[in-house]
């Protein structure tokens, strides 16, 4: 968003964000809180309101700072192309059409959707890579072909060549689907094979279930990156739902893939990973979280790929 914020502001914002999400989950888990009149007087609502107030104050202060910055630039006639590509500035340029609340909502959506998601996918991918030495070896060989012994930065054309790493990432996202479910409001009657969904209700799509469905083959429950390189994918083009499908799918997916490939290629050029995914216990929150710790360790490598320190 192109705004400098202090560590304290950052911590307050993230704590309020995490707590607000936890409160949302708590309401979802406790069925009696579904009734608005009970929820209105509950402790959960009070705590949620206090978090939302922190978030609102922070977003308002960021918007005020950004507007001031634009004003100063306009007074000094400074025109920077990059600034116009900045997410927050783009929203503000449309501010005649968007209300203050709509801008703040967009800011929240972007932060919520981008925070934690790619980092957590990288975490699960490392755990899986560390649990499958043959997969790790194949990635190491691929990276060696692209970078040799160099730890140079990743260029755009390198990303295209990381085919096995990309297959591993996709398989990891299939195996541990980061956003285990998405919800939708039903606005018209939808006839399914065994039932009819009635308008006026909400429904949940359990993406975790879609990714373990038998359309992925008999080995749907196995982690096997090779499936992405063989031409044996499910015929249904919506079978892979890590970034969701339809109009509200993830707008950050291309960026997330580039970011994750870059990050993993740096880590795996310098470290050997050891992990045990069998010990993982997962908790299905807004994101799929490891509830049992990570069971992962790393070993630094020498440039010629010999391990030196544990
Ligand atoms: C591996 C990382 C990521 C995963 C697995 C992921 C997954 C998803 C999913 C499943 C949705 C759809 C939710 C729904 O259907 O209700 C979504 C939406 C969204 N994502 Fe991502 N995401 C990732 C990274 C990112 C990043 C890095 C950004 C921003 C730079 C981002 C921005 C968004 C936004 C703004 C939406 C909302 C789109 C809308 O409501 O129209 N995501 N993401």
Short mmCIF file of C-alpha atoms and ligand atoms in Angstrom, two decimals:
data_model
loop_
_atom_site.label_atom_id
_atom_site.label_comp_id
_atom_site.label_asym_id
_atom_site.label_seq_id
_atom_site.Cartn_x
_atom_site.Cartn_y
_atom_site.Cartn_z
CA UNK A 1 0.00 0.00 0.00
CA UNK A 2 3.08 2.21 0.02
CA UNK A 3 2.67 3.41 3.60
CA UNK A 4 5.29 3.21 6.34
CA UNK A 5 3.83 1.97 9.60
CA UNK A 6 5.57 1.54 12.96
CA UNK A 7 6.20 -1.88 14.51
CA UNK A 8 3.72 -1.09 17.26
CA UNK A 9 0.98 -0.17 14.75
CA UNK A 10 1.76 -3.34 12.86
CA UNK A 11 1.53 -5.55 15.96
CA UNK A 12 -1.71 -3.88 17.12
CA UNK A 13 -3.24 -4.29 13.67
CA UNK A 14 -2.26 -7.94 13.28
CA UNK A 15 -3.34 -8.84 16.83
CA UNK A 16 -6.73 -7.19 16.27
CA UNK A 17 -7.02 -8.98 12.92
CA UNK A 18 -6.20 -12.42 14.37
CA UNK A 19 -8.54 -11.91 17.32
CA UNK A 20 -11.40 -10.72 15.06
CA UNK A 21 -11.00 -13.88 12.96
CA UNK A 22 -10.91 -16.06 16.11
CA UNK A 23 -14.12 -14.40 17.32
CA UNK A 24 -15.76 -15.05 13.94
CA UNK A 25 -14.83 -18.72 14.24
CA UNK A 26 -16.08 -18.85 17.84
CA UNK A 27 -19.47 -17.54 16.70
CA UNK A 28 -19.55 -20.13 13.94
CA UNK A 29 -18.69 -22.95 16.41
CA UNK A 30 -21.24 -21.96 19.08
CA UNK A 31 -24.60 -22.42 17.39
CA UNK A 32 -26.52 -20.30 19.94
CA UNK A 33 -24.44 -17.29 18.90
CA UNK A 34 -25.97 -17.59 15.42
CA UNK A 35 -29.09 -15.89 16.82
CA UNK A 36 -28.48 -12.15 16.47
CA UNK A 37 -30.29 -11.24 19.68
CA UNK A 38 -28.05 -13.56 21.78
CA UNK A 39 -24.93 -12.62 19.88
CA UNK A 40 -25.62 -8.90 20.35
CA UNK A 41 -25.21 -9.21 24.13
CA UNK A 42 -22.36 -11.74 24.12
CA UNK A 43 -18.73 -11.29 25.19
CA UNK A 44 -17.68 -12.51 21.73
CA UNK A 45 -19.47 -9.57 20.07
CA UNK A 46 -17.94 -7.10 22.55
CA UNK A 47 -14.42 -8.40 21.83
CA UNK A 48 -15.07 -8.47 18.09
CA UNK A 49 -16.33 -4.87 18.16
CA UNK A 50 -13.24 -3.72 20.01
CA UNK A 51 -10.97 -5.42 17.39
CA UNK A 52 -12.99 -3.92 14.53
CA UNK A 53 -12.61 -0.48 16.10
CA UNK A 54 -8.79 -0.93 16.22
CA UNK A 55 -8.80 -2.01 12.56
CA UNK A 56 -11.05 0.86 11.52
CA UNK A 57 -8.91 3.46 13.32
CA UNK A 58 -5.75 2.11 11.74
CA UNK A 59 -7.25 2.02 8.23
CA UNK A 60 -8.59 5.55 8.62
CA UNK A 61 -5.22 6.83 9.76
CA UNK A 62 -3.51 5.09 6.79
CA UNK A 63 -6.03 6.64 4.36
CA UNK A 64 -5.53 10.09 5.86
CA UNK A 65 -1.75 9.75 5.56
CA UNK A 66 -2.03 8.57 1.97
CA UNK A 67 -4.36 11.42 1.00
CA UNK A 68 -1.93 13.92 2.55
CA UNK A 69 0.96 12.33 0.65
CA UNK A 70 -0.96 12.62 -2.65
CA UNK A 71 -1.86 16.22 -1.86
CA UNK A 72 1.80 17.14 -1.23
CA UNK A 73 2.83 15.41 -4.46
CA UNK A 74 0.15 17.25 -6.40
CA UNK A 75 1.21 20.60 -4.88
CA UNK A 76 4.83 19.90 -5.78
CA UNK A 77 3.75 18.54 -9.19
CA UNK A 78 5.63 15.28 -8.60
CA UNK A 79 4.21 12.51 -10.78
CA UNK A 80 5.46 9.01 -10.11
CA UNK A 81 4.27 6.16 -12.34
CA UNK A 82 4.79 3.56 -9.58
CA UNK A 83 2.54 5.48 -7.20
CA UNK A 84 -0.35 5.16 -9.64
CA UNK A 85 0.11 1.38 -9.62
CA UNK A 86 -0.09 1.37 -5.85
CA UNK A 87 -3.20 -0.51 -4.64
CA UNK A 88 -4.29 2.13 -2.12
CA UNK A 89 -3.82 5.01 -4.58
CA UNK A 90 -5.85 3.18 -7.20
CA UNK A 91 -8.69 2.84 -4.70
CA UNK A 92 -8.44 6.52 -3.85
CA UNK A 93 -8.52 7.54 -7.52
CA UNK A 94 -11.89 5.82 -7.68
CA UNK A 95 -12.98 7.48 -4.45
CA UNK A 96 -15.74 9.41 -6.20
CA UNK A 97 -17.38 6.08 -6.85
CA UNK A 98 -16.38 4.34 -3.61
CA UNK A 99 -17.46 5.36 -0.12
CA UNK A 100 -14.90 5.58 2.70
CA UNK A 101 -16.31 2.34 4.14
CA UNK A 102 -16.00 0.56 0.78
CA UNK A 103 -12.34 1.62 0.48
CA UNK A 104 -11.62 0.41 4.02
CA UNK A 105 -13.41 -2.88 3.29
CA UNK A 106 -11.26 -3.39 0.17
CA UNK A 107 -8.11 -2.70 2.20
CA UNK A 108 -9.19 -5.25 4.81
CA UNK A 109 -10.03 -7.85 2.15
CA UNK A 110 -6.64 -7.46 0.49
CA UNK A 111 -4.73 -7.69 3.77
CA UNK A 112 -6.75 -10.62 5.05
CA UNK A 113 -6.43 -12.52 1.77
CA UNK A 114 -2.70 -11.93 1.35
CA UNK A 115 -1.56 -12.32 4.97
CA UNK A 116 -0.52 -15.80 6.07
CA UNK A 117 -1.80 -17.59 2.94
CA UNK A 118 1.36 -17.89 0.83
CA UNK A 119 3.58 -18.14 3.93
CA UNK A 120 1.52 -21.04 5.26
CA UNK A 121 1.58 -22.80 1.86
CA UNK A 122 5.38 -22.44 1.84
CA UNK A 123 5.46 -23.91 5.34
CA UNK A 124 3.38 -26.99 4.39
CA UNK A 125 5.41 -27.42 1.21
CA UNK A 126 8.65 -27.43 3.21
CA UNK A 127 7.20 -29.98 5.64
CA UNK A 128 6.21 -32.24 2.72
CA UNK A 129 9.54 -31.76 0.92
CA UNK A 130 11.36 -32.57 4.16
CA UNK A 131 9.28 -35.74 4.54
CA UNK A 132 9.97 -36.94 0.98
CA UNK A 133 13.77 -37.02 0.32
CA UNK A 134 13.26 -38.13 -3.31
CA UNK A 135 11.10 -35.07 -4.00
CA UNK A 136 13.73 -32.88 -2.36
CA UNK A 137 16.47 -34.43 -4.48
CA UNK A 138 14.52 -33.80 -7.70
CA UNK A 139 13.98 -30.15 -6.76
CA UNK A 140 17.67 -29.76 -5.85
CA UNK A 141 18.66 -31.16 -9.25
CA UNK A 142 16.27 -28.82 -11.04
CA UNK A 143 17.59 -25.81 -9.11
CA UNK A 144 21.16 -26.89 -9.81
CA UNK A 145 20.37 -26.99 -13.56
CA UNK A 146 18.96 -23.45 -13.38
CA UNK A 147 21.33 -21.75 -10.94
CA UNK A 148 24.41 -23.98 -10.75
CA UNK A 149 26.09 -23.19 -7.41
CA UNK A 150 25.02 -19.54 -7.49
CA UNK A 151 22.74 -17.98 -4.89
CA UNK A 152 21.82 -15.16 -7.28
CA UNK A 153 18.37 -13.56 -7.36
CA UNK A 154 15.58 -15.27 -9.27
CA UNK A 155 14.76 -13.81 -12.72
CA UNK A 156 11.41 -14.06 -14.47
CA UNK A 157 12.69 -16.64 -16.98
CA UNK A 158 13.99 -18.87 -14.12
CA UNK A 159 10.45 -19.23 -12.79
CA UNK A 160 9.24 -20.89 -16.00
CA UNK A 161 11.97 -23.48 -15.69
CA UNK A 162 11.02 -24.54 -12.16
CA UNK A 163 8.56 -27.14 -13.41
CA UNK A 164 9.08 -29.78 -10.75
CA UNK A 165 9.06 -27.18 -7.98
CA UNK A 166 5.80 -25.80 -9.36
CA UNK A 167 4.33 -29.32 -9.48
CA UNK A 168 5.42 -29.82 -5.85
CA UNK A 169 3.80 -26.55 -4.80
CA UNK A 170 0.53 -27.38 -6.55
CA UNK A 171 0.52 -30.88 -5.07
CA UNK A 172 1.18 -29.45 -1.64
CA UNK A 173 -1.75 -27.03 -2.14
CA UNK A 174 -3.94 -29.92 -3.25
CA UNK A 175 -2.87 -32.13 -0.35
CA UNK A 176 -3.15 -29.47 2.36
CA UNK A 177 -5.64 -27.01 0.92
CA UNK A 178 -4.86 -23.78 2.75
CA UNK A 179 -8.36 -22.35 2.59
CA UNK A 180 -10.23 -25.54 3.57
CA UNK A 181 -13.67 -24.12 2.80
CA UNK A 182 -15.29 -21.08 1.20
CA UNK A 183 -18.85 -19.91 1.80
CA UNK A 184 -21.44 -18.45 -0.51
CA UNK A 185 -24.87 -16.87 -0.13
CA UNK A 186 -27.50 -18.73 -2.14
CA UNK A 187 -29.57 -16.21 -4.11
CA UNK A 188 -31.54 -18.64 -6.24
CA UNK A 189 -32.66 -22.26 -6.10
CA UNK A 190 -29.91 -24.68 -7.11
CA UNK A 191 -30.80 -28.27 -7.96
CA UNK A 192 -28.06 -30.77 -7.15
CA UNK A 193 -28.08 -34.52 -7.74
CA UNK A 194 -29.47 -35.44 -4.30
CA UNK A 195 -30.88 -32.22 -2.94
CA UNK A 196 -31.98 -28.68 -3.73
CA UNK A 197 -30.30 -25.66 -2.16
CA UNK A 198 -32.84 -23.02 -1.17
CA UNK A 199 -32.29 -19.29 -1.65
CA UNK A 200 -31.73 -17.15 1.44
CA UNK A 201 -29.26 -19.60 3.01
CA UNK A 202 -25.48 -19.77 3.16
CA UNK A 203 -23.55 -22.81 2.03
CA UNK A 204 -20.00 -24.04 2.53
CA UNK A 205 -17.83 -25.65 -0.13
CA UNK A 206 -15.41 -27.99 1.57
CA UNK A 207 -12.39 -27.65 -0.70
CA UNK A 208 -10.46 -30.14 1.40
CA UNK A 209 -13.01 -32.80 0.37
CA UNK A 210 -12.83 -31.84 -3.33
CA UNK A 211 -9.05 -32.28 -3.26
CA UNK A 212 -9.27 -35.75 -1.74
CA UNK A 213 -12.12 -36.88 -4.02
CA UNK A 214 -11.66 -40.07 -6.05
CA UNK A 215 -11.59 -38.01 -9.29
CA UNK A 216 -7.92 -37.50 -8.35
CA UNK A 217 -7.39 -41.22 -8.75
CA UNK A 218 -6.81 -44.09 -6.34
CA UNK A 219 -3.82 -42.26 -4.88
CA UNK A 220 -5.81 -39.09 -4.00
CA UNK A 221 -4.63 -39.48 -0.40
CA UNK A 222 -0.97 -39.58 -1.40
CA UNK A 223 1.39 -36.68 -1.92
CA UNK A 224 2.74 -37.18 -5.45
CA UNK A 225 3.98 -34.09 -7.36
CA UNK A 226 4.48 -36.21 -10.50
CA UNK A 227 0.71 -36.25 -11.08
CA UNK A 228 1.01 -32.61 -12.27
CA UNK A 229 3.56 -33.55 -14.90
CA UNK A 230 1.70 -36.60 -16.17
CA UNK A 231 -1.40 -36.09 -18.27
CA UNK A 232 -3.69 -37.77 -15.78
CA UNK A 233 -5.42 -34.86 -14.15
CA UNK A 234 -9.15 -34.93 -13.36
CA UNK A 235 -11.24 -34.02 -16.41
CA UNK A 236 -13.18 -31.46 -14.34
CA UNK A 237 -11.31 -28.15 -14.74
CA UNK A 238 -12.55 -27.02 -11.31
CA UNK A 239 -11.01 -29.99 -9.49
CA UNK A 240 -8.11 -27.89 -8.21
CA UNK A 241 -9.68 -25.29 -5.95
CA UNK A 242 -6.80 -23.95 -3.87
CA UNK A 243 -7.38 -20.47 -5.27
CA UNK A 244 -11.14 -21.11 -5.45
CA UNK A 245 -13.05 -20.94 -8.75
CA UNK A 246 -15.60 -18.60 -10.29
CA UNK A 247 -15.99 -14.84 -10.09
CA UNK A 248 -14.58 -14.46 -6.58
CA UNK A 249 -11.48 -16.55 -7.03
CA UNK A 250 -8.08 -15.38 -5.81
CA UNK A 251 -6.79 -12.28 -7.59
CA UNK A 252 -3.36 -12.78 -6.02
CA UNK A 253 -2.76 -16.31 -7.40
CA UNK A 254 -0.15 -15.43 -10.05
CA UNK A 255 1.72 -13.20 -7.63
CA UNK A 256 1.48 -15.87 -4.89
CA UNK A 257 2.93 -18.57 -7.22
CA UNK A 258 5.84 -16.31 -8.24
CA UNK A 259 6.48 -15.33 -4.64
CA UNK A 260 6.40 -18.92 -3.36
CA UNK A 261 8.62 -20.31 -6.14
CA UNK A 262 11.14 -17.53 -5.54
CA UNK A 263 11.15 -18.04 -1.79
CA UNK A 264 11.38 -21.85 -1.96
CA UNK A 265 14.14 -21.74 -4.57
CA UNK A 266 16.22 -19.55 -2.24
CA UNK A 267 15.60 -21.73 0.82
CA UNK A 268 16.28 -25.00 -1.00
CA UNK A 269 19.51 -23.72 -2.56
CA UNK A 270 20.88 -23.12 0.93
CA UNK A 271 19.26 -25.66 3.23
CA UNK A 272 18.37 -29.32 3.43
CA UNK A 273 14.97 -29.85 5.03
CA UNK A 274 14.01 -32.64 7.42
CA UNK A 275 10.39 -33.04 8.48
CA UNK A 276 7.73 -35.56 9.36
CA UNK A 277 4.28 -34.71 8.01
CA UNK A 278 2.82 -37.85 9.62
CA UNK A 279 3.10 -36.14 13.03
CA UNK A 280 1.09 -33.11 11.91
CA UNK A 281 -2.28 -32.50 13.51
CA UNK A 282 -4.35 -30.04 11.53
CA UNK A 283 -6.95 -27.61 12.69
CA UNK A 284 -9.57 -26.37 10.25
CA UNK A 285 -9.84 -22.65 10.90
CA UNK A 286 -10.30 -19.92 8.27
CA UNK A 287 -6.95 -21.28 7.10
CA UNK A 288 -5.75 -24.84 7.64
CA UNK A 289 -3.36 -24.55 10.60
CA UNK A 290 -0.84 -26.99 12.04
CA UNK A 291 -2.18 -27.41 15.59
CA UNK A 292 0.63 -29.68 16.75
CA UNK A 293 3.79 -27.72 15.91
CA UNK A 294 5.70 -28.11 12.68
CA UNK A 295 8.13 -31.04 13.09
CA UNK A 296 10.69 -29.50 10.80
CA UNK A 297 14.45 -28.87 10.95
CA UNK A 298 16.90 -27.38 8.48
CA UNK A 299 20.62 -27.90 7.77
CA UNK A 300 22.80 -25.27 6.12
CA UNK A 301 24.59 -26.45 2.97
CA UNK A 302 27.97 -25.54 1.55
CA UNK A 303 27.88 -23.96 -1.95
CA UNK A 304 28.97 -27.29 -3.41
CA UNK A 305 25.88 -28.79 -1.69
CA UNK A 306 27.72 -30.59 1.12
CA UNK A 307 26.07 -30.22 4.48
CA UNK A 308 28.09 -28.51 7.18
CA UNK A 309 26.17 -27.52 10.26
CA UNK A 310 23.03 -28.91 11.78
C1 LIG B 1 -0.95 -19.45 -1.83
C2 LIG B 1 -1.50 -18.32 -1.47
C3 LIG B 1 -2.96 -18.01 -1.60
C4 LIG B 1 -4.03 -18.84 -1.54
C5 LIG B 1 -4.03 -20.36 -1.32
C6 LIG B 1 -5.21 -18.02 -1.74
C7 LIG B 1 -6.50 -18.51 -1.77
C8 LIG B 1 -7.61 -17.73 -1.99
C9 LIG B 1 -8.96 -18.24 -2.07
C10 LIG B 1 -9.36 -19.70 -1.89
C11 LIG B 1 -9.79 -17.18 -2.31
C12 LIG B 1 -11.30 -17.21 -2.55
C13 LIG B 1 -12.14 -17.12 -1.32
C14 LIG B 1 -13.57 -17.34 -1.70
O1 LIG B 1 -13.86 -17.95 -2.74
O2 LIG B 1 -14.43 -16.91 -0.92
C15 LIG B 1 -8.96 -16.00 -2.37
C16 LIG B 1 -9.44 -14.72 -2.60
C17 LIG B 1 -8.65 -13.61 -2.63
N1 LIG B 1 -7.27 -13.56 -2.60
FE1 LIG B 1 -6.04 -15.15 -2.37
N2 LIG B 1 -4.82 -16.72 -1.90
C18 LIG B 1 -3.46 -16.67 -1.82
C19 LIG B 1 -2.66 -15.55 -1.94
C20 LIG B 1 -3.12 -14.27 -2.15
C21 LIG B 1 -2.28 -13.09 -2.26
C22 LIG B 1 -0.76 -13.11 -2.14
C23 LIG B 1 -3.12 -12.04 -2.45
C24 LIG B 1 -2.82 -10.59 -2.62
C25 LIG B 1 -1.69 -10.11 -3.06
C26 LIG B 1 -4.47 -12.55 -2.47
C27 LIG B 1 -5.59 -11.76 -2.65
C28 LIG B 1 -6.88 -12.25 -2.68
C29 LIG B 1 -8.06 -11.39 -2.74
C30 LIG B 1 -8.09 -9.87 -2.78
C31 LIG B 1 -9.17 -12.24 -2.72
C32 LIG B 1 -10.64 -11.84 -2.75
C33 LIG B 1 -11.14 -11.82 -4.16
C34 LIG B 1 -12.63 -11.49 -4.18
O3 LIG B 1 -13.30 -11.60 -3.16
O4 LIG B 1 -13.12 -11.14 -5.26
N3 LIG B 1 -4.43 -13.91 -2.30
N4 LIG B 1 -7.65 -16.36 -2.19
#
